[in-house]
Amino acid sequence: MNAAKPLLLTMGDPAGVGPELIALLCRDHPALAARCVVVGDAATLARACACIGSAPLAVPVIQATSLSAPVPWGQVSAEAGRAAADCITWATREVLAGRAAGVVTAPIHKEALAAAGVPYPGHTEMLQALAAEHLGLPVAQLPVRMMLANPELKTVLVSIHVSLRQAIEAVTQDNVLQTLRITSAHWARLGLAPPRIAVAGLNPHAGEGGLFGREEIEVIAPAVAQARAEGLDVSGPHAPDTVFMRAREGAFDVVVAMYHDQGLIPVKYMGLAHGVNVTLGLPLLRTSPDHGTAFDLAGTGRADPSSLIAATALAAQMSGS
C-alpha cells in the first residue's frame, strides 16, 4: 500500500444514500476525493450529483455493474442488491491483486442482497469469502472481526450478523481468544503500541461470580488468561454496563464485546457522524461508515456524509495513501 495506489470507494446500494454521500465527499473534500476511484454505476452517480446540486464527479468512476437505468430511490430491489454486490466484488479483487490501497464501502441493504441471491448477510462476510477464495483457503481459516470506532471509543465484536441466540452460542473460548488475537494484530499491523484490551462479560454484572450465568467463569476468563499468557495486554471479563464508559474515559484502548448490539449501541449512541467500521483480519484494508442506507433520506440531498468522510480519511491514513 502506498500513495501511488488509489482507494476504491464503492457506491453501496444505488437506492440508498451511498451515491449522494460520495457526491458530497467529492464536492466538499476534493483533496481527500483525489485519493479515490469510485466503483459504481455512472448514471446513478450522476443522478446523485444532480440531487445535491453539484457538477459531475471530478474523480474517476469505474462502471462495475450493469444497471439498465438508475433504480428508484429508497426501495429494496434485487437489481439494487446485485449492483451493490458487483461493485464490492470488483473492488475487493482489485485490492487483493495489489492494484489499489484499500476499499471504502458505502452502505448496502441486506434485504436487497438477499433478494439478489447473494449468499452473504453483509459486507464483512462477503469480503471474507472473496479474500479466502483469493488465498485458496476455506472461509473458516480466515477469521475476521468487525471493529466500530470513533474518536472516543473502539469496540470489536466476537460475533456479528447472527440472531441473539446464535450470538450467545458463539461465545466460546476459542472465539473469544481468536478475537483478542485479531484485535492485537491489527494494532501491530499499523505499527502501534499493543492495545489495552478490555473484555466485556456476557451476563449482567459479568455473571456476578456465577449467580447470573457461568460463561464468564467457564469461557471468557480462560480466554483472557490464555491471551495474557501470550503477552497480550488484556483484562476482564468486566461488567458490560460500565466497561464502555471506562474505555471512553481512557482506561482501555478497545473493548471486545460479546455480540453485535452489546458493542455497537454504545458507539452509535455517541453519534454516527464520526463512526467508522473497520474489518479486522482481512489481507486488505476495508473501512465503511457506521450507518445504513437511510432509504428515508435517499434522493433528498440531506444525508450527512461525515461518517463516510471519516471512513475515507481513516483508510487514507492507514494505507499511507
PDB file of C-alpha atoms in Angstrom:
ATOM      1  CA  MET A   1       0.000   0.000   0.000  1.00  0.00           C
ATOM      2  CA  ASN A   2       1.385   3.385  -0.994  1.00  0.00           C
ATOM      3  CA  ALA A   3       0.471   6.793  -2.277  1.00  0.00           C
ATOM      4  CA  ALA A   4       0.582   5.621  -5.921  1.00  0.00           C
ATOM      5  CA  LYS A   5      -2.361   3.284  -5.381  1.00  0.00           C
ATOM      6  CA  PRO A   6      -5.887   4.673  -5.033  1.00  0.00           C
ATOM      7  CA  LEU A   7      -8.537   3.892  -2.507  1.00  0.00           C
ATOM      8  CA  LEU A   8     -11.601   2.322  -4.112  1.00  0.00           C
ATOM      9  CA  LEU A   9     -14.903   3.813  -2.970  1.00  0.00           C
ATOM     10  CA  THR A  10     -17.868   1.522  -3.674  1.00  0.00           C
ATOM     11  CA  MET A  11     -21.236   3.222  -4.213  1.00  0.00           C
ATOM     12  CA  GLY A  12     -23.234   0.883  -1.941  1.00  0.00           C
ATOM     13  CA  ASP A  13     -26.904   0.213  -2.611  1.00  0.00           C
ATOM     14  CA  PRO A  14     -27.851   2.507  -5.515  1.00  0.00           C
ATOM     15  CA  ALA A  15     -31.294   3.096  -3.975  1.00  0.00           C
ATOM     16  CA  GLY A  16     -29.763   4.383  -0.734  1.00  0.00           C
ATOM     17  CA  VAL A  17     -27.753   7.401   0.345  1.00  0.00           C
ATOM     18  CA  GLY A  18     -24.359   5.984  -0.663  1.00  0.00           C
ATOM     19  CA  PRO A  19     -24.148   7.644  -4.093  1.00  0.00           C
ATOM     20  CA  GLU A  20     -25.047  11.094  -2.789  1.00  0.00           C
ATOM     21  CA  LEU A  21     -22.660  10.731   0.159  1.00  0.00           C
ATOM     22  CA  ILE A  22     -19.925  10.068  -2.374  1.00  0.00           C
ATOM     23  CA  ALA A  23     -21.037  13.105  -4.369  1.00  0.00           C
ATOM     24  CA  LEU A  24     -20.923  15.259  -1.217  1.00  0.00           C
ATOM     25  CA  LEU A  25     -17.457  13.957  -0.307  1.00  0.00           C
ATOM     26  CA  CYS A  26     -16.152  14.741  -3.782  1.00  0.00           C
ATOM     27  CA  ARG A  27     -17.730  18.203  -3.822  1.00  0.00           C
ATOM     28  CA  ASP A  28     -16.685  19.322  -0.349  1.00  0.00           C
ATOM     29  CA  HIS A  29     -13.405  17.444   0.210  1.00  0.00           C
ATOM     30  CA  PRO A  30     -11.583  17.452  -3.141  1.00  0.00           C
ATOM     31  CA  ALA A  31      -8.162  16.693  -1.666  1.00  0.00           C
ATOM     32  CA  LEU A  32      -9.472  13.536   0.013  1.00  0.00           C
ATOM     33  CA  ALA A  33     -11.515  12.596  -3.053  1.00  0.00           C
ATOM     34  CA  ALA A  34      -8.423  12.911  -5.222  1.00  0.00           C
ATOM     35  CA  ARG A  35      -7.052   9.802  -3.466  1.00  0.00           C
ATOM     36  CA  CYS A  36     -10.085   7.776  -4.584  1.00  0.00           C
ATOM     37  CA  VAL A  37     -11.565   5.979  -7.552  1.00  0.00           C
ATOM     38  CA  VAL A  38     -15.316   5.428  -7.347  1.00  0.00           C
ATOM     39  CA  VAL A  39     -16.635   1.961  -8.183  1.00  0.00           C
ATOM     40  CA  GLY A  40     -20.281   2.019  -9.183  1.00  0.00           C
ATOM     41  CA  ASP A  41     -22.755   2.979 -11.866  1.00  0.00           C
ATOM     42  CA  ALA A  42     -22.091   6.212 -13.754  1.00  0.00           C
ATOM     43  CA  ALA A  43     -25.747   7.109 -14.288  1.00  0.00           C
ATOM     44  CA  THR A  44     -26.595   6.529 -10.626  1.00  0.00           C
ATOM     45  CA  LEU A  45     -23.697   8.710  -9.516  1.00  0.00           C
ATOM     46  CA  ALA A  46     -24.676  11.430 -11.996  1.00  0.00           C
ATOM     47  CA  ARG A  47     -28.188  11.392 -10.529  1.00  0.00           C
ATOM     48  CA  ALA A  48     -26.685  11.716  -7.041  1.00  0.00           C
ATOM     49  CA  CYS A  49     -24.690  14.752  -8.124  1.00  0.00           C
ATOM     50  CA  ALA A  50     -27.850  16.327  -9.508  1.00  0.00           C
ATOM     51  CA  CYS A  51     -29.773  15.748  -6.282  1.00  0.00           C
ATOM     52  CA  ILE A  52     -27.198  17.754  -4.310  1.00  0.00           C
ATOM     53  CA  GLY A  53     -26.921  20.414  -6.994  1.00  0.00           C
ATOM     54  CA  SER A  54     -23.353  19.507  -7.851  1.00  0.00           C
ATOM     55  CA  ALA A  55     -21.367  19.221 -11.042  1.00  0.00           C
ATOM     56  CA  PRO A  56     -20.430  15.679 -12.159  1.00  0.00           C
ATOM     57  CA  LEU A  57     -17.834  13.854 -10.067  1.00  0.00           C
ATOM     58  CA  ALA A  58     -14.319  15.103 -10.670  1.00  0.00           C
ATOM     59  CA  VAL A  59     -12.824  11.697  -9.857  1.00  0.00           C
ATOM     60  CA  PRO A  60     -12.662   8.526 -11.989  1.00  0.00           C
ATOM     61  CA  VAL A  61     -15.712   6.254 -11.944  1.00  0.00           C
ATOM     62  CA  ILE A  62     -15.355   2.551 -12.761  1.00  0.00           C
ATOM     63  CA  GLN A  63     -18.512   1.081 -14.280  1.00  0.00           C
ATOM     64  CA  ALA A  64     -18.531  -2.167 -12.295  1.00  0.00           C
ATOM     65  CA  THR A  65     -22.171  -3.145 -12.760  1.00  0.00           C
ATOM     66  CA  SER A  66     -24.815  -3.096 -15.469  1.00  0.00           C
ATOM     67  CA  LEU A  67     -27.952  -1.234 -14.415  1.00  0.00           C
ATOM     68  CA  SER A  68     -30.332  -0.571 -17.300  1.00  0.00           C
ATOM     69  CA  ALA A  69     -31.301   2.677 -15.525  1.00  0.00           C
ATOM     70  CA  PRO A  70     -30.900   4.107 -12.023  1.00  0.00           C
ATOM     71  CA  VAL A  71     -33.150   2.242  -9.596  1.00  0.00           C
ATOM     72  CA  PRO A  72     -35.851   4.136  -7.658  1.00  0.00           C
ATOM     73  CA  TRP A  73     -34.623   5.856  -4.511  1.00  0.00           C
ATOM     74  CA  GLY A  74     -35.488   4.220  -1.221  1.00  0.00           C
ATOM     75  CA  GLN A  75     -36.795   0.878  -2.456  1.00  0.00           C
ATOM     76  CA  VAL A  76     -35.480  -2.619  -1.793  1.00  0.00           C
ATOM     77  CA  SER A  77     -34.857  -4.474  -5.046  1.00  0.00           C
ATOM     78  CA  ALA A  78     -32.898  -7.420  -6.328  1.00  0.00           C
ATOM     79  CA  GLU A  79     -31.427  -5.217  -9.055  1.00  0.00           C
ATOM     80  CA  ALA A  80     -30.015  -2.810  -6.485  1.00  0.00           C
ATOM     81  CA  GLY A  81     -28.650  -5.671  -4.384  1.00  0.00           C
ATOM     82  CA  ARG A  82     -26.936  -7.221  -7.383  1.00  0.00           C
ATOM     83  CA  ALA A  83     -25.389  -3.889  -8.378  1.00  0.00           C
ATOM     84  CA  ALA A  84     -24.045  -3.322  -4.873  1.00  0.00           C
ATOM     85  CA  ALA A  85     -22.551  -6.831  -4.790  1.00  0.00           C
ATOM     86  CA  ASP A  86     -20.977  -6.351  -8.237  1.00  0.00           C
ATOM     87  CA  CYS A  87     -19.158  -3.244  -7.022  1.00  0.00           C
ATOM     88  CA  ILE A  88     -17.929  -4.868  -3.817  1.00  0.00           C
ATOM     89  CA  THR A  89     -16.646  -7.897  -5.721  1.00  0.00           C
ATOM     90  CA  TRP A  90     -14.819  -5.834  -8.343  1.00  0.00           C
ATOM     91  CA  ALA A  91     -13.214  -3.508  -5.800  1.00  0.00           C
ATOM     92  CA  THR A  92     -12.163  -6.287  -3.435  1.00  0.00           C
ATOM     93  CA  ARG A  93     -10.477  -8.242  -6.206  1.00  0.00           C
ATOM     94  CA  GLU A  94      -8.585  -5.144  -7.330  1.00  0.00           C
ATOM     95  CA  VAL A  95      -7.234  -4.588  -3.823  1.00  0.00           C
ATOM     96  CA  LEU A  96      -6.334  -8.265  -3.415  1.00  0.00           C
ATOM     97  CA  ALA A  97      -4.488  -8.102  -6.723  1.00  0.00           C
ATOM     98  CA  GLY A  98      -2.396  -5.226  -5.382  1.00  0.00           C
ATOM     99  CA  ARG A  99      -3.764  -2.585  -7.749  1.00  0.00           C
ATOM    100  CA  ALA A 100      -5.427  -0.476  -5.045  1.00  0.00           C
ATOM    101  CA  ALA A 101      -4.571   0.506  -1.484  1.00  0.00           C
ATOM    102  CA  GLY A 102      -7.889  -0.401   0.107  1.00  0.00           C
ATOM    103  CA  VAL A 103     -11.640  -0.255  -0.189  1.00  0.00           C
ATOM    104  CA  VAL A 104     -14.128   2.108   1.466  1.00  0.00           C
ATOM    105  CA  THR A 105     -17.653   0.730   1.209  1.00  0.00           C
ATOM    106  CA  ALA A 106     -20.790   2.873   1.181  1.00  0.00           C
ATOM    107  CA  PRO A 107     -23.843   1.290   2.857  1.00  0.00           C
ATOM    108  CA  ILE A 108     -25.667  -1.712   1.419  1.00  0.00           C
ATOM    109  CA  HIS A 109     -29.092  -3.155   2.220  1.00  0.00           C
ATOM    110  CA  LYS A 110     -29.183  -6.725   3.492  1.00  0.00           C
ATOM    111  CA  GLU A 111     -32.697  -7.403   2.162  1.00  0.00           C
ATOM    112  CA  ALA A 112     -31.642  -6.269  -1.293  1.00  0.00           C
ATOM    113  CA  LEU A 113     -28.617  -8.579  -1.186  1.00  0.00           C
ATOM    114  CA  ALA A 114     -30.845 -11.473  -0.206  1.00  0.00           C
ATOM    115  CA  ALA A 115     -33.346 -10.619  -2.974  1.00  0.00           C
ATOM    116  CA  ALA A 116     -30.487 -10.746  -5.465  1.00  0.00           C
ATOM    117  CA  GLY A 117     -29.483 -14.207  -4.252  1.00  0.00           C
ATOM    118  CA  VAL A 118     -26.220 -13.008  -2.714  1.00  0.00           C
ATOM    119  CA  PRO A 119     -25.326 -15.675  -0.123  1.00  0.00           C
ATOM    120  CA  TYR A 120     -23.875 -13.258   2.444  1.00  0.00           C
ATOM    121  CA  PRO A 121     -25.711 -11.128   5.015  1.00  0.00           C
ATOM    122  CA  GLY A 122     -23.353  -8.162   4.738  1.00  0.00           C
ATOM    123  CA  HIS A 123     -20.063  -6.672   3.657  1.00  0.00           C
ATOM    124  CA  THR A 124     -17.930  -8.440   6.247  1.00  0.00           C
ATOM    125  CA  GLU A 125     -18.943 -11.944   5.227  1.00  0.00           C
ATOM    126  CA  MET A 126     -18.654 -11.159   1.524  1.00  0.00           C
ATOM    127  CA  LEU A 127     -15.178  -9.669   1.882  1.00  0.00           C
ATOM    128  CA  GLN A 128     -14.103 -12.642   3.990  1.00  0.00           C
ATOM    129  CA  ALA A 129     -15.287 -15.089   1.319  1.00  0.00           C
ATOM    130  CA  LEU A 130     -13.606 -13.179  -1.530  1.00  0.00           C
ATOM    131  CA  ALA A 131     -10.337 -12.937   0.390  1.00  0.00           C
ATOM    132  CA  ALA A 132     -10.400 -16.629   1.332  1.00  0.00           C
ATOM    133  CA  GLU A 133     -11.018 -17.538  -2.317  1.00  0.00           C
ATOM    134  CA  HIS A 134      -8.079 -15.362  -3.354  1.00  0.00           C
ATOM    135  CA  LEU A 135      -5.810 -17.072  -0.823  1.00  0.00           C
ATOM    136  CA  GLY A 136      -7.089 -20.551  -1.654  1.00  0.00           C
ATOM    137  CA  LEU A 137      -8.346 -21.087   1.888  1.00  0.00           C
ATOM    138  CA  PRO A 138     -11.603 -22.314   3.368  1.00  0.00           C
ATOM    139  CA  VAL A 139     -13.508 -19.372   4.811  1.00  0.00           C
ATOM    140  CA  ALA A 140     -13.166 -20.864   8.297  1.00  0.00           C
ATOM    141  CA  GLN A 141      -9.402 -20.464   8.057  1.00  0.00           C
ATOM    142  CA  LEU A 142      -9.661 -16.696   7.550  1.00  0.00           C
ATOM    143  CA  PRO A 143     -11.387 -15.410  10.702  1.00  0.00           C
ATOM    144  CA  VAL A 144     -12.357 -11.754  10.631  1.00  0.00           C
ATOM    145  CA  ARG A 145     -13.865  -9.363  13.124  1.00  0.00           C
ATOM    146  CA  MET A 146     -15.764  -6.090  12.998  1.00  0.00           C
ATOM    147  CA  MET A 147     -14.450  -3.023  14.811  1.00  0.00           C
ATOM    148  CA  LEU A 148     -16.532   0.115  15.180  1.00  0.00           C
ATOM    149  CA  ALA A 149     -14.523   3.163  16.123  1.00  0.00           C
ATOM    150  CA  ASN A 150     -14.988   6.842  16.784  1.00  0.00           C
ATOM    151  CA  PRO A 151     -12.535   9.290  18.341  1.00  0.00           C
ATOM    152  CA  GLU A 152     -13.684   8.322  21.855  1.00  0.00           C
ATOM    153  CA  LEU A 153     -14.445   4.592  21.782  1.00  0.00           C
ATOM    154  CA  LYS A 154     -13.462   1.465  19.861  1.00  0.00           C
ATOM    155  CA  THR A 155     -15.229  -1.882  20.095  1.00  0.00           C
ATOM    156  CA  VAL A 156     -14.528  -5.247  18.450  1.00  0.00           C
ATOM    157  CA  LEU A 157     -17.220  -7.921  18.237  1.00  0.00           C
ATOM    158  CA  VAL A 158     -16.943 -11.653  18.858  1.00  0.00           C
ATOM    159  CA  SER A 159     -19.928 -12.243  16.537  1.00  0.00           C
ATOM    160  CA  ILE A 160     -21.813 -10.001  14.117  1.00  0.00           C
ATOM    161  CA  HIS A 161     -24.858 -10.673  11.940  1.00  0.00           C
ATOM    162  CA  VAL A 162     -26.487 -13.617  13.668  1.00  0.00           C
ATOM    163  CA  SER A 163     -29.507 -14.000  15.943  1.00  0.00           C
ATOM    164  CA  LEU A 164     -29.074 -13.254  19.630  1.00  0.00           C
ATOM    165  CA  ARG A 165     -29.465 -16.957  20.412  1.00  0.00           C
ATOM    166  CA  GLN A 166     -26.694 -17.810  17.934  1.00  0.00           C
ATOM    167  CA  ALA A 167     -24.559 -14.984  19.289  1.00  0.00           C
ATOM    168  CA  ILE A 168     -24.709 -16.451  22.794  1.00  0.00           C
ATOM    169  CA  GLU A 169     -23.741 -19.845  21.379  1.00  0.00           C
ATOM    170  CA  ALA A 170     -20.791 -18.155  19.627  1.00  0.00           C
ATOM    171  CA  VAL A 171     -19.291 -17.104  22.975  1.00  0.00           C
ATOM    172  CA  THR A 172     -16.741 -19.894  23.140  1.00  0.00           C
ATOM    173  CA  GLN A 173     -13.216 -19.840  24.496  1.00  0.00           C
ATOM    174  CA  ASP A 174     -11.791 -20.252  21.005  1.00  0.00           C
ATOM    175  CA  ASN A 175     -13.879 -17.425  19.539  1.00  0.00           C
ATOM    176  CA  VAL A 176     -13.077 -15.004  22.342  1.00  0.00           C
ATOM    177  CA  LEU A 177      -9.357 -15.829  22.200  1.00  0.00           C
ATOM    178  CA  GLN A 178      -9.351 -15.509  18.414  1.00  0.00           C
ATOM    179  CA  THR A 179     -10.980 -12.085  18.702  1.00  0.00           C
ATOM    180  CA  LEU A 180      -8.307 -10.949  21.141  1.00  0.00           C
ATOM    181  CA  ARG A 181      -5.522 -12.135  18.841  1.00  0.00           C
ATOM    182  CA  ILE A 182      -7.044 -10.453  15.778  1.00  0.00           C
ATOM    183  CA  THR A 183      -7.542  -7.209  17.695  1.00  0.00           C
ATOM    184  CA  SER A 184      -3.963  -7.097  18.931  1.00  0.00           C
ATOM    185  CA  ALA A 185      -2.631  -7.993  15.469  1.00  0.00           C
ATOM    186  CA  HIS A 186      -4.484  -5.028  13.953  1.00  0.00           C
ATOM    187  CA  TRP A 187      -2.633  -2.594  16.219  1.00  0.00           C
ATOM    188  CA  ALA A 188       0.664  -4.298  15.356  1.00  0.00           C
ATOM    189  CA  ARG A 189      -0.116  -4.079  11.619  1.00  0.00           C
ATOM    190  CA  LEU A 190      -0.431  -0.312  11.993  1.00  0.00           C
ATOM    191  CA  GLY A 191       2.859  -0.106  13.887  1.00  0.00           C
ATOM    192  CA  LEU A 192       1.140   0.981  17.098  1.00  0.00           C
ATOM    193  CA  ALA A 193       1.884   0.016  20.696  1.00  0.00           C
ATOM    194  CA  PRO A 194      -0.018  -3.059  21.904  1.00  0.00           C
ATOM    195  CA  PRO A 195      -3.572  -2.051  22.846  1.00  0.00           C
ATOM    196  CA  ARG A 196      -5.031  -2.257  26.310  1.00  0.00           C
ATOM    197  CA  ILE A 197      -7.954  -4.586  25.630  1.00  0.00           C
ATOM    198  CA  ALA A 198     -10.935  -4.805  27.967  1.00  0.00           C
ATOM    199  CA  VAL A 199     -13.190  -7.836  27.595  1.00  0.00           C
ATOM    200  CA  ALA A 200     -16.867  -7.357  28.346  1.00  0.00           C
ATOM    201  CA  GLY A 201     -18.798 -10.061  30.117  1.00  0.00           C
ATOM    202  CA  LEU A 202     -21.823 -11.687  28.525  1.00  0.00           C
ATOM    203  CA  ASN A 203     -24.175 -11.605  31.501  1.00  0.00           C
ATOM    204  CA  PRO A 204     -25.311  -8.740  33.768  1.00  0.00           C
ATOM    205  CA  HIS A 205     -22.504  -7.680  36.113  1.00  0.00           C
ATOM    206  CA  ALA A 206     -20.242 -10.147  34.243  1.00  0.00           C
ATOM    207  CA  GLY A 207     -22.133 -13.016  35.860  1.00  0.00           C
ATOM    208  CA  GLU A 208     -21.709 -11.814  39.441  1.00  0.00           C
ATOM    209  CA  GLY A 209     -19.481 -14.753  40.378  1.00  0.00           C
ATOM    210  CA  GLY A 210     -21.741 -17.266  38.665  1.00  0.00           C
ATOM    211  CA  LEU A 211     -25.045 -16.038  40.092  1.00  0.00           C
ATOM    212  CA  PHE A 212     -26.272 -14.780  36.707  1.00  0.00           C
ATOM    213  CA  GLY A 213     -24.525 -17.255  34.416  1.00  0.00           C
ATOM    214  CA  ARG A 214     -21.262 -19.132  34.234  1.00  0.00           C
ATOM    215  CA  GLU A 215     -19.964 -18.081  30.788  1.00  0.00           C
ATOM    216  CA  GLU A 216     -17.575 -15.595  32.374  1.00  0.00           C
ATOM    217  CA  ILE A 217     -16.061 -18.261  34.633  1.00  0.00           C
ATOM    218  CA  GLU A 218     -16.020 -21.188  32.213  1.00  0.00           C
ATOM    219  CA  VAL A 219     -15.402 -19.478  28.851  1.00  0.00           C
ATOM    220  CA  ILE A 220     -14.372 -15.816  28.914  1.00  0.00           C
ATOM    221  CA  ALA A 221     -11.922 -15.780  31.831  1.00  0.00           C
ATOM    222  CA  PRO A 222      -9.938 -18.771  30.462  1.00  0.00           C
ATOM    223  CA  ALA A 223      -9.662 -16.994  27.093  1.00  0.00           C
ATOM    224  CA  VAL A 224      -8.402 -13.858  28.828  1.00  0.00           C
ATOM    225  CA  ALA A 225      -5.868 -15.895  30.792  1.00  0.00           C
ATOM    226  CA  GLN A 226      -4.576 -17.570  27.628  1.00  0.00           C
ATOM    227  CA  ALA A 227      -4.270 -14.224  25.840  1.00  0.00           C
ATOM    228  CA  ARG A 228      -2.320 -12.803  28.759  1.00  0.00           C
ATOM    229  CA  ALA A 229      -0.034 -15.853  28.695  1.00  0.00           C
ATOM    230  CA  GLU A 230       0.656 -15.000  25.040  1.00  0.00           C
ATOM    231  CA  GLY A 231       1.728 -11.489  26.037  1.00  0.00           C
ATOM    232  CA  LEU A 232      -1.433  -9.562  25.139  1.00  0.00           C
ATOM    233  CA  ASP A 233      -2.494  -6.671  27.383  1.00  0.00           C
ATOM    234  CA  VAL A 234      -5.956  -7.997  28.209  1.00  0.00           C
ATOM    235  CA  SER A 235      -8.216  -7.705  31.255  1.00  0.00           C
ATOM    236  CA  GLY A 236     -11.691  -8.875  32.170  1.00  0.00           C
ATOM    237  CA  PRO A 237     -14.315 -10.024  31.953  1.00  0.00           C
ATOM    238  CA  HIS A 238     -15.655  -6.632  33.004  1.00  0.00           C
ATOM    239  CA  ALA A 239     -19.252  -5.704  33.777  1.00  0.00           C
ATOM    240  CA  PRO A 240     -20.681  -4.802  30.361  1.00  0.00           C
ATOM    241  CA  ASP A 241     -22.816  -1.944  31.707  1.00  0.00           C
ATOM    242  CA  THR A 242     -19.739   0.066  32.762  1.00  0.00           C
ATOM    243  CA  VAL A 243     -16.780  -1.114  30.669  1.00  0.00           C
ATOM    244  CA  PHE A 244     -17.584   1.111  27.693  1.00  0.00           C
ATOM    245  CA  MET A 245     -17.757   4.185  29.916  1.00  0.00           C
ATOM    246  CA  ARG A 246     -14.386   3.268  31.424  1.00  0.00           C
ATOM    247  CA  ALA A 247     -12.871   2.860  27.959  1.00  0.00           C
ATOM    248  CA  ARG A 248     -14.233   6.219  26.873  1.00  0.00           C
ATOM    249  CA  GLU A 249     -12.598   7.759  29.941  1.00  0.00           C
ATOM    250  CA  GLY A 250      -9.217   6.336  28.900  1.00  0.00           C
ATOM    251  CA  ALA A 251      -8.833   3.174  30.968  1.00  0.00           C
ATOM    252  CA  PHE A 252      -8.663   0.961  27.848  1.00  0.00           C
ATOM    253  CA  ASP A 253      -7.878   1.378  24.156  1.00  0.00           C
ATOM    254  CA  VAL A 254     -10.535  -1.015  22.901  1.00  0.00           C
ATOM    255  CA  VAL A 255     -13.368  -3.152  24.257  1.00  0.00           C
ATOM    256  CA  VAL A 256     -14.058  -6.656  22.981  1.00  0.00           C
ATOM    257  CA  ALA A 257     -17.821  -7.143  23.128  1.00  0.00           C
ATOM    258  CA  MET A 258     -19.570 -10.493  23.088  1.00  0.00           C
ATOM    259  CA  TYR A 259     -22.219  -9.703  20.461  1.00  0.00           C
ATOM    260  CA  HIS A 260     -23.362  -7.134  17.897  1.00  0.00           C
ATOM    261  CA  ASP A 261     -25.674  -4.853  19.861  1.00  0.00           C
ATOM    262  CA  GLN A 262     -23.666  -5.016  23.069  1.00  0.00           C
ATOM    263  CA  GLY A 263     -20.715  -3.454  21.275  1.00  0.00           C
ATOM    264  CA  LEU A 264     -22.395  -1.203  18.718  1.00  0.00           C
ATOM    265  CA  ILE A 265     -25.080   0.525  20.765  1.00  0.00           C
ATOM    266  CA  PRO A 266     -22.529   2.393  22.956  1.00  0.00           C
ATOM    267  CA  VAL A 267     -20.592   3.644  19.931  1.00  0.00           C
ATOM    268  CA  LYS A 268     -23.649   4.591  17.892  1.00  0.00           C
ATOM    269  CA  TYR A 269     -25.302   6.293  20.854  1.00  0.00           C
ATOM    270  CA  MET A 270     -22.385   8.712  20.831  1.00  0.00           C
ATOM    271  CA  GLY A 271     -23.365   9.737  17.291  1.00  0.00           C
ATOM    272  CA  LEU A 272     -22.958   8.420  13.779  1.00  0.00           C
ATOM    273  CA  ALA A 273     -21.088  11.410  12.398  1.00  0.00           C
ATOM    274  CA  HIS A 274     -17.569  10.168  13.086  1.00  0.00           C
ATOM    275  CA  GLY A 275     -18.067   6.427  13.487  1.00  0.00           C
ATOM    276  CA  VAL A 276     -16.100   4.106  11.220  1.00  0.00           C
ATOM    277  CA  ASN A 277     -16.414   0.372  10.687  1.00  0.00           C
ATOM    278  CA  VAL A 278     -13.069  -1.404  10.157  1.00  0.00           C
ATOM    279  CA  THR A 279     -12.847  -5.082   9.221  1.00  0.00           C
ATOM    280  CA  LEU A 280     -10.015  -6.787  11.117  1.00  0.00           C
ATOM    281  CA  GLY A 281      -8.265  -9.967   9.988  1.00  0.00           C
ATOM    282  CA  LEU A 282      -8.502  -9.462   6.220  1.00  0.00           C
ATOM    283  CA  PRO A 283      -5.468  -9.376   3.923  1.00  0.00           C
ATOM    284  CA  LEU A 284      -6.730  -5.992   2.713  1.00  0.00           C
ATOM    285  CA  LEU A 285      -7.785  -2.668   4.163  1.00  0.00           C
ATOM    286  CA  ARG A 286     -11.534  -2.029   4.421  1.00  0.00           C
ATOM    287  CA  THR A 287     -13.426   0.746   6.178  1.00  0.00           C
ATOM    288  CA  SER A 288     -17.009   1.962   5.950  1.00  0.00           C
ATOM    289  CA  PRO A 289     -19.460   4.373   7.567  1.00  0.00           C
ATOM    290  CA  ASP A 290     -21.202   3.093  10.685  1.00  0.00           C
ATOM    291  CA  HIS A 291     -24.746   3.668   9.379  1.00  0.00           C
ATOM    292  CA  GLY A 292     -27.062   2.059   6.853  1.00  0.00           C
ATOM    293  CA  THR A 293     -28.674   3.000   3.573  1.00  0.00           C
ATOM    294  CA  ALA A 294     -31.108   5.547   5.106  1.00  0.00           C
ATOM    295  CA  PHE A 295     -33.776   4.948   2.470  1.00  0.00           C
ATOM    296  CA  ASP A 296     -35.918   7.704   4.008  1.00  0.00           C
ATOM    297  CA  LEU A 297     -33.249  10.270   3.098  1.00  0.00           C
ATOM    298  CA  ALA A 298     -32.162   8.839  -0.253  1.00  0.00           C
ATOM    299  CA  GLY A 299     -32.528  11.346  -3.062  1.00  0.00           C
ATOM    300  CA  THR A 300     -33.244  14.294  -0.779  1.00  0.00           C
ATOM    301  CA  GLY A 301     -29.707  15.664  -0.666  1.00  0.00           C
ATOM    302  CA  ARG A 302     -29.986  15.918   3.136  1.00  0.00           C
ATOM    303  CA  ALA A 303     -27.842  12.912   4.096  1.00  0.00           C
ATOM    304  CA  ASP A 304     -24.839  13.637   6.324  1.00  0.00           C
ATOM    305  CA  PRO A 305     -21.551  12.489   4.728  1.00  0.00           C
ATOM    306  CA  SER A 306     -19.491  12.846   7.925  1.00  0.00           C
ATOM    307  CA  SER A 307     -19.136   9.119   8.606  1.00  0.00           C
ATOM    308  CA  LEU A 308     -18.146   8.348   5.002  1.00  0.00           C
ATOM    309  CA  ILE A 309     -15.624  11.176   5.123  1.00  0.00           C
ATOM    310  CA  ALA A 310     -14.225   9.792   8.393  1.00  0.00           C
ATOM    311  CA  ALA A 311     -14.028   6.279   6.914  1.00  0.00           C
ATOM    312  CA  THR A 312     -12.208   7.535   3.828  1.00  0.00           C
ATOM    313  CA  ALA A 313      -9.807   9.667   5.837  1.00  0.00           C
ATOM    314  CA  LEU A 314      -9.017   6.749   8.156  1.00  0.00           C
ATOM    315  CA  ALA A 315      -8.420   4.443   5.192  1.00  0.00           C
ATOM    316  CA  ALA A 316      -6.083   7.014   3.664  1.00  0.00           C
ATOM    317  CA  GLN A 317      -4.199   7.304   6.963  1.00  0.00           C
ATOM    318  CA  MET A 318      -3.979   3.524   7.458  1.00  0.00           C
ATOM    319  CA  SER A 319      -2.820   2.887   3.891  1.00  0.00           C
ATOM    320  CA  GLY A 320      -0.346   5.738   3.731  1.00  0.00           C
ATOM    321  CA  SER A 321      -2.045   6.964   0.575  1.00  0.00           C
TER     322      SER A 321
END
